Short mmCIF file of C-alpha atoms and ligand atoms in Angstrom, two decimals:
data_model
loop_
_atom_site.label_atom_id
_atom_site.label_comp_id
_atom_site.label_asym_id
_atom_site.label_seq_id
_atom_site.Cartn_x
_atom_site.Cartn_y
_atom_site.Cartn_z
CA MET R 1 0.00 0.00 0.00
CA ALA R 2 1.10 3.55 -0.62
CA ASN R 3 1.88 5.69 2.38
CA PHE R 4 -1.44 7.54 2.74
CA LYS R 5 -2.49 8.91 6.12
CA SER R 6 -5.87 7.35 5.46
CA ARG R 7 -7.61 5.28 2.84
CA LYS R 8 -10.67 7.50 3.03
CA VAL R 9 -12.43 8.19 -0.27
CA VAL R 10 -15.05 10.93 -0.51
CA ILE R 11 -17.58 10.67 -3.33
CA VAL R 12 -19.30 13.94 -4.21
CA GLY R 13 -22.57 13.29 -6.02
CA ALA R 14 -24.62 10.29 -4.92
CA GLY R 15 -26.58 9.88 -8.16
CA ALA R 16 -26.23 7.12 -10.76
CA VAL R 17 -22.45 7.45 -11.17
CA GLY R 18 -21.59 8.25 -7.53
CA SER R 19 -23.70 5.45 -6.07
CA GLY R 20 -22.54 2.93 -8.69
CA PHE R 21 -18.97 3.84 -7.87
CA ALA R 22 -19.61 3.60 -4.11
CA PHE R 23 -21.08 0.11 -4.62
CA ALA R 24 -18.11 -1.07 -6.67
CA LEU R 25 -15.60 0.58 -4.33
CA ALA R 26 -17.17 -1.00 -1.23
CA GLN R 27 -16.80 -4.44 -2.78
CA SER R 28 -13.24 -3.82 -3.94
CA GLY R 29 -11.93 -3.75 -0.35
CA ILE R 30 -9.44 -0.98 -1.12
CA ALA R 31 -10.97 1.86 0.91
CA GLU R 32 -11.27 1.96 4.69
CA GLU R 33 -13.84 4.77 4.70
CA ILE R 34 -16.28 5.95 2.04
CA ALA R 35 -18.14 9.24 2.60
CA LEU R 36 -21.01 10.18 0.28
CA VAL R 37 -21.78 13.88 -0.18
CA ASP R 38 -24.70 15.31 -2.17
CA VAL R 39 -26.67 18.56 -2.13
CA ASN R 40 -29.60 16.19 -1.88
CA THR R 41 -28.65 15.12 1.64
CA ASP R 42 -31.48 12.57 1.84
CA LEU R 43 -30.18 10.86 -1.27
CA ALA R 44 -26.66 10.63 0.20
CA LYS R 45 -28.07 9.28 3.47
CA GLY R 46 -30.24 6.71 1.70
CA GLN R 47 -27.44 5.48 -0.56
CA ALA R 48 -25.00 5.22 2.37
CA LEU R 49 -27.48 3.30 4.51
CA ASP R 50 -28.38 0.95 1.68
CA LEU R 51 -24.68 0.23 1.04
CA ALA R 52 -23.82 -0.11 4.72
CA HIS R 53 -26.37 -2.93 5.02
CA GLY R 54 -24.07 -5.05 2.85
CA ALA R 55 -21.34 -4.77 5.48
CA PRO R 56 -21.35 -8.47 6.39
CA PHE R 57 -20.63 -9.33 2.76
CA TYR R 58 -17.46 -7.33 2.07
CA ARG R 59 -14.25 -6.37 3.85
CA PRO R 60 -14.62 -3.76 6.62
CA VAL R 61 -15.29 -0.27 5.36
CA ASN R 62 -16.98 2.61 7.13
CA ILE R 63 -19.66 3.92 4.73
CA HIS R 64 -21.55 7.05 5.70
CA ALA R 65 -23.14 10.22 4.36
CA ASP R 66 -21.54 13.55 5.13
CA THR R 67 -21.76 17.20 4.15
CA GLY R 68 -18.96 19.32 2.70
CA PRO R 69 -16.51 20.94 3.27
CA GLY R 70 -15.86 19.11 6.59
CA ALA R 71 -16.35 15.79 4.78
CA TYR R 72 -13.16 16.33 2.78
CA ARG R 73 -10.90 16.35 5.87
CA ASN R 74 -8.42 13.45 5.97
CA ALA R 75 -9.53 12.14 2.58
CA ALA R 76 -6.82 10.56 0.46
CA ILE R 77 -8.95 10.99 -2.67
CA VAL R 78 -12.07 13.02 -3.46
CA VAL R 79 -13.97 11.73 -6.48
CA VAL R 80 -16.31 14.30 -8.03
CA THR R 81 -19.39 12.90 -9.80
CA ALA R 82 -21.69 15.80 -8.87
CA GLY R 83 -23.54 17.77 -11.50
CA LYS R 84 -25.89 17.49 -14.42
CA ALA R 85 -25.84 14.40 -16.61
CA GLN R 86 -26.79 14.26 -20.31
CA ALA R 87 -30.58 14.60 -20.39
CA GLY R 88 -30.96 12.22 -23.32
CA PRO R 89 -29.23 10.72 -26.36
CA ASP R 90 -29.39 14.07 -28.20
CA GLN R 91 -27.39 16.06 -25.64
CA SER R 92 -23.58 16.14 -25.88
CA ARG R 93 -21.27 16.26 -22.86
CA LEU R 94 -20.04 19.71 -23.90
CA GLU R 95 -23.55 21.11 -23.44
CA LEU R 96 -23.22 20.48 -19.68
CA MET R 97 -20.16 22.70 -19.41
CA GLN R 98 -21.51 25.98 -18.00
CA ILE R 99 -23.57 24.58 -15.18
CA ASN R 100 -21.15 21.83 -14.20
CA ALA R 101 -18.14 24.17 -14.22
CA LYS R 102 -19.80 26.23 -11.47
CA ILE R 103 -20.58 23.11 -9.43
CA VAL R 104 -17.09 21.61 -9.76
CA THR R 105 -15.35 24.93 -9.07
CA SER R 106 -17.24 25.37 -5.85
CA ILE R 107 -16.50 21.77 -4.77
CA VAL R 108 -12.75 22.00 -5.43
CA SER R 109 -12.58 25.36 -3.60
CA ASP R 110 -14.12 23.65 -0.58
CA ILE R 111 -11.69 20.73 -0.84
CA GLN R 112 -8.76 23.11 -1.07
CA SER R 113 -9.89 25.02 2.00
CA VAL R 114 -9.78 21.97 4.29
CA ASN R 115 -7.57 19.40 2.58
CA PRO R 116 -4.95 20.89 0.28
CA GLU R 117 -3.10 17.55 0.23
CA ALA R 118 -5.92 15.54 -1.34
CA ILE R 119 -5.92 13.93 -4.75
CA VAL R 120 -8.98 15.00 -6.74
CA LEU R 121 -10.44 12.76 -9.41
CA ILE R 122 -13.10 14.37 -11.59
CA ALA R 123 -15.73 12.29 -13.40
CA THR R 124 -18.37 14.98 -14.00
CA ASN R 125 -18.73 15.92 -17.68
CA PRO R 126 -17.34 17.46 -19.74
CA VAL R 127 -14.59 15.78 -17.75
CA ASP R 128 -11.51 17.16 -19.55
CA ILE R 129 -12.69 20.76 -19.35
CA LEU R 130 -13.77 20.45 -15.73
CA THR R 131 -10.45 18.86 -14.73
CA HIS R 132 -8.70 21.76 -16.47
CA VAL R 133 -10.87 24.33 -14.70
CA ALA R 134 -10.36 22.61 -11.33
CA ARG R 135 -6.59 22.71 -11.76
CA LEU R 136 -6.63 26.40 -12.72
CA ARG R 137 -8.72 27.10 -9.64
CA THR R 138 -6.45 25.27 -7.20
CA ASN R 139 -3.09 25.69 -8.91
CA TRP R 140 -2.14 22.28 -7.52
CA PRO R 141 0.57 20.15 -9.15
CA ARG R 142 -0.92 18.58 -12.24
CA GLY R 143 -0.54 15.04 -10.87
CA ARG R 144 -3.00 15.69 -8.06
CA ILE R 145 -5.97 16.77 -10.16
CA LEU R 146 -6.90 14.22 -12.74
CA GLY R 147 -9.99 13.29 -14.71
CA SER R 148 -11.40 9.90 -15.59
CA GLY R 149 -10.59 10.87 -19.19
CA THR R 150 -10.95 8.09 -21.74
CA VAL R 151 -10.38 5.21 -19.28
CA LEU R 152 -13.97 4.06 -19.84
CA ASP R 153 -13.78 4.62 -23.60
CA SER R 154 -10.55 2.59 -23.76
CA ALA R 155 -12.28 -0.22 -21.84
CA ARG R 156 -15.18 -0.12 -24.31
CA PHE R 157 -12.68 -0.22 -27.17
CA ARG R 158 -10.84 -3.20 -25.68
CA TRP R 159 -14.10 -5.05 -25.16
CA LEU R 160 -15.29 -4.44 -28.73
CA LEU R 161 -11.94 -5.55 -30.18
CA ALA R 162 -11.94 -8.59 -27.91
CA GLU R 163 -15.45 -9.54 -29.03
CA HIS R 164 -14.44 -9.11 -32.66
CA CYS R 165 -11.27 -11.21 -32.33
CA GLY R 166 -12.71 -13.80 -29.93
CA ILE R 167 -9.88 -13.07 -27.47
CA SER R 168 -10.08 -12.09 -23.79
CA PRO R 169 -10.19 -8.27 -23.29
CA GLN R 170 -7.28 -8.77 -20.90
CA ASN R 171 -5.13 -9.77 -23.89
CA VAL R 172 -6.15 -6.71 -25.89
CA HIS R 173 -4.23 -3.52 -25.20
CA ALA R 174 -5.76 -0.50 -26.85
CA SER R 175 -6.37 3.16 -26.11
CA ILE R 176 -8.87 5.83 -27.00
CA LEU R 177 -7.19 9.22 -26.69
CA GLY R 178 -8.20 12.89 -26.60
CA GLU R 179 -11.49 14.35 -25.39
CA HIS R 180 -13.86 12.07 -23.49
CA GLY R 181 -16.45 13.02 -26.08
CA ASP R 182 -17.20 13.29 -29.75
CA SER R 183 -13.64 14.17 -30.92
CA GLU R 184 -11.98 11.20 -29.20
CA PHE R 185 -10.09 8.83 -31.50
CA ALA R 186 -8.63 5.33 -31.54
CA ALA R 187 -4.85 5.13 -31.42
CA TRP R 188 -4.75 2.19 -33.84
CA SER R 189 -0.95 2.30 -34.01
CA LEU R 190 -0.80 1.32 -30.30
CA VAL R 191 -3.26 -1.61 -30.45
CA HIS R 192 -1.80 -4.99 -29.44
CA VAL R 193 -3.66 -8.30 -29.44
CA GLY R 194 -2.05 -11.23 -27.67
CA GLY R 195 1.21 -9.30 -27.51
CA LEU R 196 1.28 -8.67 -31.28
CA PRO R 197 0.73 -5.32 -32.97
CA MET R 198 -2.80 -5.40 -34.48
CA ASP R 199 -1.59 -5.64 -38.10
CA ASP R 200 0.65 -8.60 -37.24
CA TYR R 201 -2.17 -10.27 -35.35
CA CYS R 202 -4.47 -9.81 -38.36
CA SER R 203 -1.91 -11.34 -40.72
CA VAL R 204 -1.74 -14.41 -38.45
CA CYS R 205 -5.51 -14.63 -37.83
CA ARG R 206 -6.73 -13.85 -41.40
CA LYS R 207 -10.37 -14.39 -40.49
CA CYS R 208 -11.53 -10.96 -41.65
CA ASP R 209 -10.60 -7.87 -43.56
CA PHE R 210 -10.21 -5.90 -40.35
CA ILE R 211 -9.13 -2.58 -41.88
CA HIS R 212 -12.73 -2.11 -43.07
CA ARG R 213 -14.18 -2.79 -39.62
CA ARG R 214 -12.11 -0.11 -37.89
CA PRO R 215 -14.38 2.90 -38.51
CA GLN R 216 -17.43 0.97 -37.26
CA ILE R 217 -15.68 -0.08 -34.06
CA LEU R 218 -14.55 3.47 -33.33
CA GLU R 219 -18.06 4.79 -34.00
CA GLN R 220 -19.49 2.19 -31.61
CA VAL R 221 -17.08 3.40 -28.90
CA ARG R 222 -17.94 7.06 -29.56
CA ARG R 223 -21.68 6.42 -29.53
CA SER R 224 -21.66 4.03 -26.53
CA ALA R 225 -22.83 6.58 -23.97
CA TYR R 226 -25.55 7.89 -26.31
CA HIS R 227 -26.83 4.35 -26.89
CA ILE R 228 -26.87 3.46 -23.18
CA ILE R 229 -28.52 6.78 -22.25
CA GLY R 230 -31.12 6.11 -24.96
CA TYR R 231 -31.87 2.70 -23.45
CA LYS R 232 -31.70 3.34 -19.70
CA GLY R 233 -31.36 7.08 -19.13
CA SER R 234 -27.79 7.18 -17.78
CA THR R 235 -24.51 5.29 -17.82
CA SER R 236 -23.16 4.17 -14.48
CA PHE R 237 -21.70 0.65 -14.16
CA GLY R 238 -18.87 1.02 -16.67
CA VAL R 239 -17.72 4.37 -15.33
CA ALA R 240 -18.04 3.09 -11.76
CA MET R 241 -15.65 0.23 -12.50
CA ALA R 242 -13.26 2.55 -14.34
CA LEU R 243 -13.19 4.86 -11.30
CA VAL R 244 -12.40 1.91 -9.02
CA GLN R 245 -9.41 1.02 -11.23
CA ILE R 246 -8.07 4.58 -11.00
CA VAL R 247 -8.59 4.82 -7.24
CA ARG R 248 -6.99 1.41 -6.72
CA ALA R 249 -3.95 2.44 -8.78
CA ILE R 250 -3.56 5.50 -6.52
CA LEU R 251 -4.20 3.89 -3.11
CA ARG R 252 -2.01 0.90 -3.93
CA ASN R 253 0.60 2.85 -5.87
CA GLU R 254 0.17 0.42 -8.75
CA ARG R 255 1.75 2.69 -11.36
CA ARG R 256 -0.75 1.48 -13.90
CA VAL R 257 -0.92 3.01 -17.34
CA MET R 258 -4.35 4.51 -17.93
CA THR R 259 -5.72 7.15 -20.27
CA VAL R 260 -6.80 9.60 -17.56
CA SER R 261 -7.29 13.32 -18.26
CA ALA R 262 -3.97 15.03 -17.67
CA SER R 263 -2.84 18.65 -18.03
CA LEU R 264 -0.29 18.77 -20.82
CA GLU R 265 2.73 21.05 -20.50
CA GLY R 266 4.38 20.51 -23.87
CA GLU R 267 3.84 16.76 -24.24
CA TYR R 268 2.60 15.88 -27.73
CA GLY R 269 3.39 19.50 -28.65
CA LEU R 270 0.37 20.68 -26.60
CA LYS R 271 0.16 23.13 -23.69
CA ASN R 272 -2.56 24.53 -21.40
CA ILE R 273 -4.97 21.77 -22.21
CA THR R 274 -6.25 18.71 -20.35
CA LEU R 275 -7.26 15.52 -22.13
CA GLY R 276 -6.93 11.74 -22.16
CA VAL R 277 -3.42 10.43 -22.83
CA PRO R 278 -1.57 7.39 -21.44
CA CYS R 279 -0.38 8.20 -17.91
CA VAL R 280 1.35 6.28 -15.14
CA VAL R 281 -1.09 6.41 -12.21
CA GLY R 282 0.25 5.80 -8.70
CA ALA R 283 0.36 7.21 -5.18
CA GLY R 284 0.95 10.77 -6.38
CA GLY R 285 -1.97 10.64 -8.82
CA ILE R 286 -0.48 11.14 -12.28
CA GLU R 287 3.17 10.14 -11.81
CA ALA R 288 4.17 10.52 -15.46
CA ILE R 289 2.72 11.18 -18.88
CA ILE R 290 3.77 8.70 -21.53
CA GLU R 291 4.45 10.31 -24.88
CA ALA R 292 3.47 7.44 -27.12
CA ARG R 293 4.88 7.34 -30.63
CA LEU R 294 1.71 8.14 -32.50
CA VAL R 295 1.58 8.14 -36.29
CA PRO R 296 1.16 11.62 -37.89
CA GLU R 297 -2.59 11.13 -38.47
CA GLU R 298 -3.08 10.37 -34.76
CA VAL R 299 -0.98 13.39 -33.73
CA GLN R 300 -3.33 15.50 -35.84
CA GLN R 301 -6.38 13.90 -34.26
CA LEU R 302 -5.03 14.66 -30.78
CA ALA R 303 -4.38 18.28 -31.79
CA HIS R 304 -7.91 18.50 -33.22
CA SER R 305 -9.40 17.20 -29.98
CA ALA R 306 -7.28 19.71 -28.00
CA GLN R 307 -8.51 22.52 -30.28
CA ILE R 308 -12.17 21.62 -29.67
CA LEU R 309 -11.57 21.61 -25.90
CA LYS R 310 -9.70 24.94 -26.05
CA GLU R 311 -12.51 26.60 -27.98
CA ASN R 312 -14.99 25.44 -25.36
CA ILE R 313 -12.81 26.55 -22.44
CA GLU R 314 -12.69 30.00 -24.05
CA LYS R 315 -16.49 30.01 -24.16
CA LEU R 316 -16.44 29.64 -20.37
CA GLY R 317 -14.83 33.09 -20.29
CA GLN R 318 -11.21 33.73 -19.26
CA GLY R 319 -10.71 29.97 -18.88
CA THR R 320 -12.12 30.03 -15.33
CA PRO R 321 -15.73 30.44 -14.26
P1 NAD Y 401 -27.21 12.16 -11.44
O1 NAD Y 401 -28.13 13.26 -11.77
O2 NAD Y 401 -27.75 10.79 -11.25
O3 NAD Y 401 -26.36 12.51 -10.14
C1 NAD Y 401 -25.71 13.73 -9.98
C2 NAD Y 401 -25.82 14.10 -8.49
O4 NAD Y 401 -25.03 15.26 -8.27
C3 NAD Y 401 -27.23 14.40 -8.04
O5 NAD Y 401 -27.61 13.51 -7.00
C4 NAD Y 401 -27.17 15.85 -7.54
O6 NAD Y 401 -27.99 16.11 -6.42
C5 NAD Y 401 -25.69 15.97 -7.21
N1 NAD Y 401 -25.19 17.35 -7.13
C6 NAD Y 401 -25.46 18.38 -7.97
N2 NAD Y 401 -24.79 19.48 -7.56
C7 NAD Y 401 -24.08 19.13 -6.46
C8 NAD Y 401 -23.19 19.83 -5.60
N3 NAD Y 401 -22.91 21.11 -5.78
N4 NAD Y 401 -22.65 19.15 -4.56
C9 NAD Y 401 -22.94 17.85 -4.35
N5 NAD Y 401 -23.79 17.14 -5.14
C10 NAD Y 401 -24.35 17.78 -6.18
O7 NAD Y 401 -26.10 12.15 -12.60
P2 NAD Y 401 -25.11 10.94 -12.94
O8 NAD Y 401 -25.74 10.09 -13.98
O9 NAD Y 401 -24.62 10.36 -11.69
O10 NAD Y 401 -23.93 11.74 -13.67
C11 NAD Y 401 -23.07 12.59 -12.92
C12 NAD Y 401 -22.00 13.18 -13.84
O11 NAD Y 401 -21.12 12.13 -14.28
C13 NAD Y 401 -22.58 13.80 -15.12
O12 NAD Y 401 -21.90 15.00 -15.42
C14 NAD Y 401 -22.31 12.75 -16.17
O13 NAD Y 401 -22.23 13.29 -17.47
C15 NAD Y 401 -20.96 12.25 -15.68
N6 NAD Y 401 -20.53 10.96 -16.24
C16 NAD Y 401 -19.21 10.82 -16.48
C17 NAD Y 401 -18.72 9.66 -17.03
C18 NAD Y 401 -17.24 9.53 -17.30
O14 NAD Y 401 -16.77 8.57 -17.93
N7 NAD Y 401 -16.44 10.49 -16.87
C19 NAD Y 401 -19.60 8.60 -17.32
C20 NAD Y 401 -20.95 8.75 -17.02
C21 NAD Y 401 -21.42 9.96 -16.48
#
């Protein structure tokens, strides 16, 4: 275990994402305390009580509802899921920006006032922009404010590739990079199946003409959230499990490579922007950013995604709400 003073995790927002994450985190056994905070205090209380009743079935963890800012004291990690979600399959994540920027800014100001040592993990959308805004607000080292980025999208990508190839997703290494949103892209040059680069794997497998399937698979990844929201109104389980992986990597100092949202300071030729790139995640949050050798087309796609995010941050006015 990493040398944290506590393994307390605070979850802000006890809705679909926050409660799904709390459920998965409780079962993971990695936290010793989970505090749920929501402006809807009854919701936080109800979720905490419901979860606490499973206590005999998982390793000891103190689950309770709390109210900020006092709740943030002694937390190793604060995970922010509070805010508006996409109202339906026609609403993009970027359309949530104005309202959620105000919510996230006020939450991180509260965290900073009582626990300036915490690691803050943002999941609220648009996650890249809100992680950027939160970092500007706190001026913390970039490793300590990270977003869930394209960790979920990369998992969706790995699953779709695995289904296509008939191989376990654990033997498929693949990343979606850029905005967690419509401009995200597949880094095809980094895909490995069973330890082989994708093209080599295809030349061994020869069951399909995979090059023609690529655009469909990427589109399925990009549209995943819209499809799920169309069916059931929100997405929660996938993101919950992705958040557990990130929190585990931090609390256990796993130094896992994940495509979290990171502030770039010259990597990939980009500055003053926050988006999903491969990062080493450990006890300090983002320990390092890996500058993968992307092919020129992918470098352009990353720059395009950065440009879209920058234009939207400018719309927020001065970059900070
Ligand atoms: P939800 O409406 O079910 O829950 C949001 C909760 O936030 C509500 O209970 C609300 O009362 C609470 N809240 C609002 N303002 C607050 C504040 N100032 N302090 C504390 N709590 C506050 O929504 P959801 O489906 O859980 O989605 C939450 C966010 O997560 C959305 O922005 C959604 O787009 C995002 N999301 C992100 C990912 C990802 O991969 N990063 C995936 C799915 C959803």
